[in-house]
PDB file of C-alpha atoms and ligand atoms in Angstrom:
ATOM      1  CA  MET R 108      -0.829  27.562 -23.640  1.00 47.00           C
ATOM      2  CA  THR R 109      -1.671  24.559 -21.453  1.00 50.00           C
ATOM      3  CA  VAL R 110       0.215  21.393 -22.308  1.00 58.00           C
ATOM      4  CA  ASP R 111      -2.023  18.298 -22.317  1.00 69.00           C
ATOM      5  CA  LEU R 112      -0.077  15.945 -20.092  1.00 77.00           C
ATOM      6  CA  PRO R 113      -0.804  12.238 -20.403  1.00 92.00           C
ATOM      7  CA  ILE R 114      -3.747  11.333 -18.177  1.00 94.00           C
ATOM      8  CA  ALA R 115      -1.521   9.170 -15.952  1.00 96.00           C
ATOM      9  CA  VAL R 116       0.705  12.168 -15.213  1.00 97.00           C
ATOM     10  CA  GLN R 117      -2.292  14.418 -14.547  1.00 96.00           C
ATOM     11  CA  LEU R 118      -3.669  11.840 -12.092  1.00 98.00           C
ATOM     12  CA  GLN R 119      -0.236  11.425 -10.510  1.00 98.00           C
ATOM     13  CA  GLU R 120       0.116  15.160  -9.919  1.00 98.00           C
ATOM     14  CA  LEU R 121      -3.318  15.279  -8.275  1.00 98.00           C
ATOM     15  CA  ALA R 122      -2.587  12.201  -6.155  1.00 98.00           C
ATOM     16  CA  VAL R 123       0.700  13.740  -4.950  1.00 98.00           C
ATOM     17  CA  ASP R 124      -0.936  17.061  -4.083  1.00 98.00           C
ATOM     18  CA  ILE R 125      -3.797  15.430  -2.160  1.00 98.00           C
ATOM     19  CA  ALA R 126      -1.500  12.923  -0.428  1.00 98.00           C
ATOM     20  CA  ARG R 127       0.655  15.770   0.900  1.00 98.00           C
ATOM     21  CA  GLU R 128      -2.373  17.683   2.232  1.00 98.00           C
ATOM     22  CA  ALA R 129      -3.902  14.535   3.733  1.00 98.00           C
ATOM     23  CA  GLY R 130      -0.578  13.491   5.246  1.00 98.00           C
ATOM     24  CA  ALA R 131      -0.146  16.868   6.899  1.00 98.00           C
ATOM     25  CA  LEU R 132      -3.584  16.503   8.485  1.00 97.00           C
ATOM     26  CA  ALA R 133      -2.781  13.002   9.728  1.00 97.00           C
ATOM     27  CA  ARG R 134       0.515  14.228  11.216  1.00 97.00           C
ATOM     28  CA  GLU R 135      -1.254  17.176  12.896  1.00 96.00           C
ATOM     29  CA  ARG R 136      -3.913  14.928  14.440  1.00 94.00           C
ATOM     30  CA  ARG R 137      -1.264  12.445  15.593  1.00 94.00           C
ATOM     31  CA  ALA R 138       0.604  15.232  17.409  1.00 93.00           C
ATOM     32  CA  ALA R 139      -2.624  16.316  19.102  1.00 91.00           C
ATOM     33  CA  GLY R 140      -3.346  12.777  20.308  1.00 87.00           C
ATOM     34  CA  VAL R 141      -5.210   9.963  18.553  1.00 77.00           C
ATOM     35  CA  ALA R 142      -8.826   9.180  19.361  1.00 74.00           C
ATOM     36  CA  LEU R 143     -10.131   5.676  18.709  1.00 78.00           C
ATOM     37  CA  ALA R 144     -13.361   5.856  16.703  1.00 75.00           C
ATOM     38  CA  ALA R 145     -14.335   2.193  16.523  1.00 76.00           C
ATOM     39  CA  THR R 146     -13.161  -1.377  16.075  1.00 76.00           C
ATOM     40  CA  LYS R 147     -14.022  -3.312  12.926  1.00 82.00           C
ATOM     41  CA  THR R 148     -13.458  -7.027  12.291  1.00 81.00           C
ATOM     42  CA  THR R 149     -11.779  -7.678  15.669  1.00 79.00           C
ATOM     43  CA  LEU R 150     -10.781  -5.617  18.723  1.00 73.00           C
ATOM     44  CA  ALA R 151      -7.325  -5.287  17.159  1.00 77.00           C
ATOM     45  CA  ASP R 152      -8.744  -3.887  13.897  1.00 78.00           C
ATOM     46  CA  ILE R 153      -9.148  -0.239  14.828  1.00 74.00           C
ATOM     47  CA  VAL R 154     -10.201   2.938  13.082  1.00 78.00           C
ATOM     48  CA  THR R 155      -9.302   6.332  14.497  1.00 83.00           C
ATOM     49  CA  GLU R 156     -11.124   9.616  14.129  1.00 88.00           C
ATOM     50  CA  ALA R 157      -8.165  10.719  12.017  1.00 91.00           C
ATOM     51  CA  ASP R 158      -8.659   7.814   9.561  1.00 92.00           C
ATOM     52  CA  ARG R 159     -12.190   9.041   8.939  1.00 93.00           C
ATOM     53  CA  GLU R 160     -11.271  12.736   8.814  1.00 95.00           C
ATOM     54  CA  VAL R 161      -8.366  12.154   6.426  1.00 97.00           C
ATOM     55  CA  GLU R 162     -10.479  10.021   4.103  1.00 97.00           C
ATOM     56  CA  ALA R 163     -13.182  12.702   4.102  1.00 97.00           C
ATOM     57  CA  LEU R 164     -10.572  15.315   3.108  1.00 98.00           C
ATOM     58  CA  ILE R 165      -9.241  13.117   0.280  1.00 98.00           C
ATOM     59  CA  ARG R 166     -12.753  12.366  -0.932  1.00 98.00           C
ATOM     60  CA  SER R 167     -13.812  16.017  -0.953  1.00 98.00           C
ATOM     61  CA  ARG R 168     -10.705  17.021  -2.904  1.00 98.00           C
ATOM     62  CA  LEU R 169     -11.322  14.279  -5.488  1.00 98.00           C
ATOM     63  CA  ASP R 170     -15.029  15.129  -5.794  1.00 97.00           C
ATOM     64  CA  ALA R 171     -14.081  18.725  -6.505  1.00 98.00           C
ATOM     65  CA  GLU R 172     -11.246  18.010  -8.941  1.00 97.00           C
ATOM     66  CA  ARG R 173     -12.475  14.821 -10.625  1.00 98.00           C
ATOM     67  CA  PRO R 174     -16.295  14.675 -10.476  1.00 97.00           C
ATOM     68  CA  GLY R 175     -17.615  11.357 -11.774  1.00 96.00           C
ATOM     69  CA  ASP R 176     -14.567   9.320 -10.806  1.00 97.00           C
ATOM     70  CA  GLY R 177     -15.242   6.268  -8.641  1.00 97.00           C
ATOM     71  CA  PHE R 178     -14.028   5.879  -5.062  1.00 98.00           C
ATOM     72  CA  LEU R 179     -13.017   2.808  -3.063  1.00 97.00           C
ATOM     73  CA  GLY R 180     -11.755   3.712   0.393  1.00 96.00           C
ATOM     74  CA  GLU R 181     -11.170   1.848   3.628  1.00 92.00           C
ATOM     75  CA  GLU R 182     -13.445   3.994   5.773  1.00 89.00           C
ATOM     76  CA  SER R 183     -16.423   5.096   3.641  1.00 92.00           C
ATOM     77  CA  GLU R 184     -18.970   3.875   1.102  1.00 95.00           C
ATOM     78  CA  ALA R 185     -17.747   3.006  -2.389  1.00 96.00           C
ATOM     79  CA  ALA R 186     -18.868   5.133  -5.358  1.00 96.00           C
ATOM     80  CA  GLN R 187     -19.195   3.884  -8.926  1.00 96.00           C
ATOM     81  CA  SER R 188     -17.170   5.573 -11.659  1.00 96.00           C
ATOM     82  CA  SER R 189     -18.750   7.259 -14.686  1.00 96.00           C
ATOM     83  CA  THR R 190     -15.348   8.237 -16.097  1.00 96.00           C
ATOM     84  CA  GLY R 191     -13.559   4.866 -16.051  1.00 95.00           C
ATOM     85  CA  ILE R 192     -11.216   6.044 -13.298  1.00 97.00           C
ATOM     86  CA  THR R 193     -11.587   4.889  -9.689  1.00 97.00           C
ATOM     87  CA  TRP R 194      -9.558   6.180  -6.739  1.00 98.00           C
ATOM     88  CA  VAL R 195      -8.453   3.447  -4.341  1.00 98.00           C
ATOM     89  CA  VAL R 196      -7.539   5.040  -1.016  1.00 98.00           C
ATOM     90  CA  ASP R 197      -6.197   4.036   2.378  1.00 98.00           C
ATOM     91  CA  PRO R 198      -6.295   7.284   4.356  1.00 98.00           C
ATOM     92  CA  ILE R 199      -3.951   5.983   7.039  1.00 98.00           C
ATOM     93  CA  ASP R 200      -2.259   2.710   6.155  1.00 98.00           C
ATOM     94  CA  GLY R 201      -0.507   1.393   9.224  1.00 97.00           C
ATOM     95  CA  THR R 202      -3.321   2.452  11.513  1.00 95.00           C
ATOM     96  CA  VAL R 203      -2.042   0.509  14.520  1.00 95.00           C
ATOM     97  CA  ASN R 204       1.424   2.070  14.044  1.00 97.00           C
ATOM     98  CA  TYR R 205      -0.298   5.455  13.902  1.00 96.00           C
ATOM     99  CA  ALA R 206      -2.258   4.789  17.084  1.00 94.00           C
ATOM    100  CA  TYR R 207       0.911   3.734  18.947  1.00 95.00           C
ATOM    101  CA  GLY R 208       2.979   6.659  17.657  1.00 95.00           C
ATOM    102  CA  ILE R 209       5.211   4.511  15.427  1.00 97.00           C
ATOM    103  CA  PRO R 210       6.179   6.689  12.405  1.00 97.00           C
ATOM    104  CA  SER R 211       5.669   3.920   9.799  1.00 98.00           C
ATOM    105  CA  TYR R 212       2.236   5.008   8.596  1.00 98.00           C
ATOM    106  CA  ASN R 213       1.230   6.534   5.268  1.00 98.00           C
ATOM    107  CA  VAL R 214      -1.494   7.944   3.054  1.00 98.00           C
ATOM    108  CA  SER R 215      -1.951   5.638   0.045  1.00 98.00           C
ATOM    109  CA  ILE R 216      -3.764   6.948  -3.047  1.00 98.00           C
ATOM    110  CA  ALA R 217      -4.063   5.141  -6.395  1.00 98.00           C
ATOM    111  CA  ALA R 218      -5.995   6.025  -9.545  1.00 98.00           C
ATOM    112  CA  VAL R 219      -6.970   2.827 -11.329  1.00 97.00           C
ATOM    113  CA  GLN R 220      -8.582   2.114 -14.667  1.00 95.00           C
ATOM    114  CA  GLY R 221     -10.203  -1.309 -14.603  1.00 84.00           C
ATOM    115  CA  GLU R 222      -8.777  -3.738 -12.053  1.00 83.00           C
ATOM    116  CA  VAL R 223      -6.975  -2.588  -8.919  1.00 82.00           C
ATOM    117  CA  ASP R 224      -3.844  -4.184 -10.392  1.00 84.00           C
ATOM    118  CA  GLU R 225      -4.036  -1.675 -13.247  1.00 83.00           C
ATOM    119  CA  ALA R 226      -3.248   1.574 -11.506  1.00 96.00           C
ATOM    120  CA  LEU R 227      -2.420   4.538 -13.711  1.00 97.00           C
ATOM    121  CA  ALA R 228      -0.998   6.668 -10.903  1.00 98.00           C
ATOM    122  CA  ALA R 229       0.063   6.283  -7.291  1.00 98.00           C
ATOM    123  CA  ALA R 230       1.181   8.339  -4.304  1.00 98.00           C
ATOM    124  CA  VAL R 231       2.300   6.821  -0.997  1.00 98.00           C
ATOM    125  CA  TYR R 232       3.190   9.523   1.527  1.00 98.00           C
ATOM    126  CA  ALA R 233       4.713   8.827   4.956  1.00 98.00           C
ATOM    127  CA  PRO R 234       4.265  12.210   6.674  1.00 98.00           C
ATOM    128  CA  ALA R 235       6.177  11.394   9.860  1.00 98.00           C
ATOM    129  CA  LEU R 236       9.197  10.510   7.696  1.00 97.00           C
ATOM    130  CA  ASP R 237       8.393  13.153   5.052  1.00 98.00           C
ATOM    131  CA  GLU R 238       8.885  10.639   2.229  1.00 98.00           C
ATOM    132  CA  LEU R 239       6.585  10.618  -0.772  1.00 98.00           C
ATOM    133  CA  PHE R 240       6.805   7.701  -3.201  1.00 98.00           C
ATOM    134  CA  THR R 241       5.042   8.203  -6.514  1.00 98.00           C
ATOM    135  CA  ALA R 242       4.568   6.672  -9.967  1.00 98.00           C
ATOM    136  CA  ALA R 243       2.628   7.152 -13.177  1.00 97.00           C
ATOM    137  CA  ARG R 244       2.224   4.153 -15.475  1.00 96.00           C
ATOM    138  CA  GLY R 245       5.132   4.178 -17.927  1.00 95.00           C
ATOM    139  CA  GLY R 246       6.861   7.008 -16.089  1.00 96.00           C
ATOM    140  CA  GLY R 247       8.886   5.095 -13.512  1.00 97.00           C
ATOM    141  CA  ALA R 248       8.673   5.137  -9.728  1.00 98.00           C
ATOM    142  CA  TRP R 249      10.202   8.005  -7.751  1.00 98.00           C
ATOM    143  CA  LEU R 250      11.139   9.172  -4.275  1.00 98.00           C
ATOM    144  CA  GLY R 251      11.628  12.886  -4.776  1.00 94.00           C
ATOM    145  CA  ASP R 252      14.025  13.129  -7.746  1.00 96.00           C
ATOM    146  CA  GLN R 253      15.464   9.644  -7.073  1.00 98.00           C
ATOM    147  CA  ARG R 254      14.284   7.059  -9.610  1.00 98.00           C
ATOM    148  CA  LEU R 255      13.527   3.773  -7.851  1.00 98.00           C
ATOM    149  CA  ALA R 256      14.626   0.264  -8.797  1.00 98.00           C
ATOM    150  CA  VAL R 257      14.026  -3.126  -7.196  1.00 98.00           C
ATOM    151  CA  THR R 258      17.057  -5.182  -6.150  1.00 98.00           C
ATOM    152  CA  ALA R 259      18.648  -8.071  -8.000  1.00 96.00           C
ATOM    153  CA  GLU R 260      19.094 -11.437  -6.284  1.00 89.00           C
ATOM    154  CA  ASN R 261      21.624 -11.450  -3.415  1.00 90.00           C
ATOM    155  CA  PRO R 262      23.662 -14.579  -2.556  1.00 92.00           C
ATOM    156  CA  ALA R 263      23.330 -13.599   1.127  1.00 94.00           C
ATOM    157  CA  GLY R 264      19.593 -14.216   0.851  1.00 97.00           C
ATOM    158  CA  ALA R 265      16.618 -11.871   0.594  1.00 98.00           C
ATOM    159  CA  LEU R 266      15.553  -9.198   3.076  1.00 98.00           C
ATOM    160  CA  LEU R 267      11.817  -9.952   3.158  1.00 98.00           C
ATOM    161  CA  ALA R 268       8.815  -8.305   4.782  1.00 98.00           C
ATOM    162  CA  THR R 269       5.416  -9.683   5.595  1.00 98.00           C
ATOM    163  CA  GLY R 270       2.369  -8.931   7.711  1.00 97.00           C
ATOM    164  CA  PHE R 271      -0.344 -10.636   9.713  1.00 96.00           C
ATOM    165  CA  GLY R 272      -4.087 -10.141   9.782  1.00 91.00           C
ATOM    166  CA  TYR R 273      -6.118  -8.807  12.676  1.00 90.00           C
ATOM    167  CA  ASP R 274      -7.830 -12.176  13.207  1.00 92.00           C
ATOM    168  CA  PRO R 275      -5.758 -14.289  15.650  1.00 94.00           C
ATOM    169  CA  ALA R 276      -7.205 -17.428  14.021  1.00 94.00           C
ATOM    170  CA  THR R 277      -5.104 -16.684  10.914  1.00 94.00           C
ATOM    171  CA  HIS R 278      -1.784 -16.333  12.722  1.00 96.00           C
ATOM    172  CA  ASP R 279      -0.800 -20.018  12.838  1.00 96.00           C
ATOM    173  CA  GLY R 280      -1.244 -20.365   9.073  1.00 94.00           C
ATOM    174  CA  ASP R 281       0.651 -17.140   8.384  1.00 95.00           C
ATOM    175  CA  LEU R 282       3.500 -18.236  10.654  1.00 96.00           C
ATOM    176  CA  ALA R 283       3.652 -21.582   8.808  1.00 95.00           C
ATOM    177  CA  THR R 284       4.007 -19.586   5.570  1.00 95.00           C
ATOM    178  CA  VAL R 285       6.866 -17.589   7.082  1.00 97.00           C
ATOM    179  CA  ARG R 286       8.570 -20.841   8.099  1.00 97.00           C
ATOM    180  CA  ARG R 287       8.317 -22.095   4.494  1.00 96.00           C
ATOM    181  CA  VAL R 288       9.758 -18.891   3.048  1.00 97.00           C
ATOM    182  CA  MET R 289      12.640 -18.382   5.506  1.00 97.00           C
ATOM    183  CA  PRO R 290      15.143 -20.588   3.595  1.00 97.00           C
ATOM    184  CA  LEU R 291      15.069 -17.833   0.914  1.00 97.00           C
ATOM    185  CA  ALA R 292      15.618 -15.046   3.478  1.00 98.00           C
ATOM    186  CA  ARG R 293      18.591 -13.397   5.139  1.00 98.00           C
ATOM    187  CA  ASP R 294      16.139 -11.765   7.531  1.00 98.00           C
ATOM    188  CA  LEU R 295      12.512 -10.725   7.930  1.00 98.00           C
ATOM    189  CA  ARG R 296      10.835  -7.396   8.686  1.00 98.00           C
ATOM    190  CA  ARG R 297       7.277  -6.757   9.856  1.00 98.00           C
ATOM    191  CA  MET R 298       6.624  -3.028   9.619  1.00 97.00           C
ATOM    192  CA  GLY R 299       2.823  -2.937   9.778  1.00 97.00           C
ATOM    193  CA  ALA R 300       2.007  -0.865   6.688  1.00 98.00           C
ATOM    194  CA  ALA R 301       1.566  -2.720   3.404  1.00 98.00           C
ATOM    195  CA  ALA R 302       1.874   0.334   1.153  1.00 98.00           C
ATOM    196  CA  LEU R 303       5.227   1.195   2.748  1.00 98.00           C
ATOM    197  CA  ASP R 304       6.397  -2.414   2.470  1.00 98.00           C
ATOM    198  CA  LEU R 305       5.640  -2.220  -1.262  1.00 98.00           C
ATOM    199  CA  ALA R 306       7.235   1.219  -1.601  1.00 98.00           C
ATOM    200  CA  TYR R 307      10.370  -0.152   0.078  1.00 98.00           C
ATOM    201  CA  VAL R 308      10.512  -3.074  -2.366  1.00 98.00           C
ATOM    202  CA  ALA R 309      10.307  -0.506  -5.190  1.00 99.00           C
ATOM    203  CA  ALA R 310      13.085   1.534  -3.531  1.00 98.00           C
ATOM    204  CA  GLY R 311      15.365  -1.461  -2.990  1.00 98.00           C
ATOM    205  CA  ARG R 312      15.080  -1.152   0.807  1.00 98.00           C
ATOM    206  CA  LEU R 313      13.505  -4.612   0.847  1.00 98.00           C
ATOM    207  CA  ASP R 314      14.141  -7.432  -1.610  1.00 98.00           C
ATOM    208  CA  GLY R 315      10.618  -8.814  -1.411  1.00 98.00           C
ATOM    209  CA  TYR R 316       7.278  -8.733   0.373  1.00 98.00           C
ATOM    210  CA  PHE R 317       4.425 -11.205   0.800  1.00 98.00           C
ATOM    211  CA  GLU R 318       1.230 -11.049   2.786  1.00 97.00           C
ATOM    212  CA  ARG R 319      -2.192 -12.675   2.834  1.00 96.00           C
ATOM    213  CA  GLY R 320      -5.504 -10.892   3.339  1.00 95.00           C
ATOM    214  CA  LEU R 321      -4.765  -7.368   2.119  1.00 96.00           C
ATOM    215  CA  ALA R 322      -7.557  -5.119   0.863  1.00 95.00           C
ATOM    216  CA  PRO R 323      -7.289  -3.308  -2.506  1.00 96.00           C
ATOM    217  CA  TRP R 324      -6.527  -0.007  -0.743  1.00 97.00           C
ATOM    218  CA  ASP R 325      -3.514  -1.626   0.948  1.00 97.00           C
ATOM    219  CA  PHE R 326      -1.783  -2.586  -2.307  1.00 98.00           C
ATOM    220  CA  ALA R 327      -3.192  -0.628  -5.267  1.00 98.00           C
ATOM    221  CA  ALA R 328      -0.723   2.265  -5.034  1.00 98.00           C
ATOM    222  CA  GLY R 329       2.273   0.297  -3.755  1.00 98.00           C
ATOM    223  CA  GLY R 330       1.792  -2.312  -6.469  1.00 98.00           C
ATOM    224  CA  LEU R 331       2.244   0.309  -9.192  1.00 98.00           C
ATOM    225  CA  LEU R 332       5.402   1.575  -7.473  1.00 98.00           C
ATOM    226  CA  VAL R 333       6.915  -1.919  -7.594  1.00 98.00           C
ATOM    227  CA  ARG R 334       5.973  -2.507 -11.245  1.00 98.00           C
ATOM    228  CA  GLU R 335       7.317   0.886 -12.318  1.00 98.00           C
ATOM    229  CA  ALA R 336      10.557   0.098 -10.435  1.00 98.00           C
ATOM    230  CA  GLY R 337      11.073  -3.064 -12.527  1.00 98.00           C
ATOM    231  CA  GLY R 338       9.502  -5.496 -10.076  1.00 98.00           C
ATOM    232  CA  VAL R 339       6.716  -8.048 -10.328  1.00 98.00           C
ATOM    233  CA  VAL R 340       3.563  -8.023  -8.198  1.00 97.00           C
ATOM    234  CA  SER R 341       1.133 -10.929  -8.253  1.00 96.00           C
ATOM    235  CA  ARG R 342      -1.941 -11.991  -6.349  1.00 93.00           C
ATOM    236  CA  VAL R 343      -2.293 -15.734  -5.824  1.00 89.00           C
ATOM    237  CA  ASP R 344      -4.931 -17.897  -4.165  1.00 85.00           C
ATOM    238  CA  THR R 345      -7.495 -15.308  -5.270  1.00 81.00           C
ATOM    239  CA  ALA R 346     -10.312 -17.843  -4.808  1.00 85.00           C
ATOM    240  CA  SER R 347      -9.729 -17.808  -1.065  1.00 87.00           C
ATOM    241  CA  ASP R 348     -10.957 -15.110   1.311  1.00 89.00           C
ATOM    242  CA  ARG R 349      -7.305 -14.200   1.989  1.00 93.00           C
ATOM    243  CA  PRO R 350      -5.441 -13.938  -1.332  1.00 93.00           C
ATOM    244  CA  MET R 351      -1.661 -13.635  -1.163  1.00 95.00           C
ATOM    245  CA  ILE R 352       0.286 -10.662  -2.507  1.00 96.00           C
ATOM    246  CA  ILE R 353       3.858 -11.358  -3.675  1.00 97.00           C
ATOM    247  CA  ALA R 354       6.150  -8.468  -4.711  1.00 98.00           C
ATOM    248  CA  ALA R 355       9.853  -8.595  -5.615  1.00 98.00           C
ATOM    249  CA  GLY R 356      12.341  -8.307  -8.453  1.00 98.00           C
ATOM    250  CA  PRO R 357      11.624 -10.817 -11.240  1.00 98.00           C
ATOM    251  CA  ALA R 358      14.025 -13.594 -10.155  1.00 97.00           C
ATOM    252  CA  LEU R 359      13.095 -13.492  -6.453  1.00 98.00           C
ATOM    253  CA  HIS R 360       9.394 -13.189  -7.325  1.00 98.00           C
ATOM    254  CA  GLU R 361       9.690 -16.481  -9.225  1.00 97.00           C
ATOM    255  CA  ARG R 362      11.364 -18.227  -6.276  1.00 96.00           C
ATOM    256  CA  LEU R 363       8.845 -16.844  -3.783  1.00 97.00           C
ATOM    257  CA  SER R 364       5.966 -17.905  -6.048  1.00 95.00           C
ATOM    258  CA  GLU R 365       7.315 -21.454  -6.263  1.00 95.00           C
ATOM    259  CA  VAL R 366       7.449 -21.750  -2.462  1.00 93.00           C
ATOM    260  CA  LEU R 367       4.139 -19.993  -1.822  1.00 90.00           C
ATOM    261  CA  HIS R 368       2.246 -21.818  -4.570  1.00 81.00           C
ATOM    262  CA  LYS R 369       3.093 -25.119  -2.850  1.00 71.00           C
ATOM    263  CA  GLU R 370       0.868 -24.211   0.110  1.00 66.00           C
ATOM    264  CA  ILE R 371      -2.134 -23.334  -2.007  1.00 64.00           C
TER     265      ILE R 371
HETATM  266  C1  LIG U 500      -2.638  -2.847   7.572  1.00 52.36           C
HETATM  267  C2  LIG U 500      -1.665  -3.283   6.509  1.00 52.36           C
HETATM  268  C3  LIG U 500      -0.649  -4.270   7.081  1.00 52.36           C
HETATM  269  C4  LIG U 500      -1.372  -5.480   7.590  1.00 52.36           C
HETATM  270  C5  LIG U 500      -2.340  -5.055   8.670  1.00 52.36           C
HETATM  271  C6  LIG U 500      -3.347  -4.019   8.145  1.00 52.36           C
HETATM  272  P1  LIG U 500      -4.336  -0.847   7.904  1.00 52.36           P
HETATM  273  O1  LIG U 500      -3.545  -1.948   7.001  1.00 52.36           O
HETATM  274  O2  LIG U 500      -1.007  -2.144   6.016  1.00 52.36           O
HETATM  275  O3  LIG U 500       0.289  -4.668   6.109  1.00 52.36           O
HETATM  276  O4  LIG U 500      -0.448  -6.411   8.095  1.00 52.36           O
HETATM  277  O5  LIG U 500      -3.020  -6.201   9.109  1.00 52.36           O
HETATM  278  O6  LIG U 500      -4.150  -4.605   7.166  1.00 52.36           O
HETATM  279  O7  LIG U 500      -5.412  -1.605   8.625  1.00 52.36           O
HETATM  280  O8  LIG U 500      -3.370  -0.251   8.838  1.00 52.36           O
HETATM  281  O9  LIG U 500      -4.888   0.142   6.911  1.00 52.36           O
END
């Protein structure tokens, strides 16, 4: 007798299975040596052959298992959904880390229903670290059998993470933002992979994260992890071409929003 699991759990199980297979391929290609395929918005914005190969693997698995679902990925054409579910995929998030051999890269897969902020299921897999973060809406966020929870406020200040875009023209503004936020911080991290930054907020390894200019595939899966771990994720300045993501526990999210709203 098959048990009809809630759709979010079914999607989560598929996302986990595909993320593991895709992550293994990325790790294998990394060990063999990374080939640059092209540059995109700037010379610093690279795509490797592995990015494209991993996304093709993910897409073929989803087409086989979930025909009719939509697809929004970093490296290939979008596909409309006829089922109400769309997969939002970054095949290798942290591409520059990947190209340099820095282990902080991951496969990020989210199944969303409606807006990208409304993910039903998520899997963020860091194959070089063999850590898979996952969540289904209403089912909590997990790292293996460890249930994840965001941190509470710390009188020592917040351990924050952020990131910078590939366009050098945006760096001054982003650094000004960092300067405004630092009075809330005990220290700052810049790890180069948004989905891992979000997964670490969910896991309590970071207190908060903020970054401008992310694409849906950078935050769709990690955003669900944070929400299912008791955190708050918001997107502000959405009218601009570089909206800001803010993710933290509720109290810190409020303080970060106050500071970051002042610059908008
Ligand atoms: C990256 C993000 C990172 C951001 C980089 C880039 P990619 O995604 O994960 O947080 O700072 O500019 O957008 O390009 O490696 O998939």
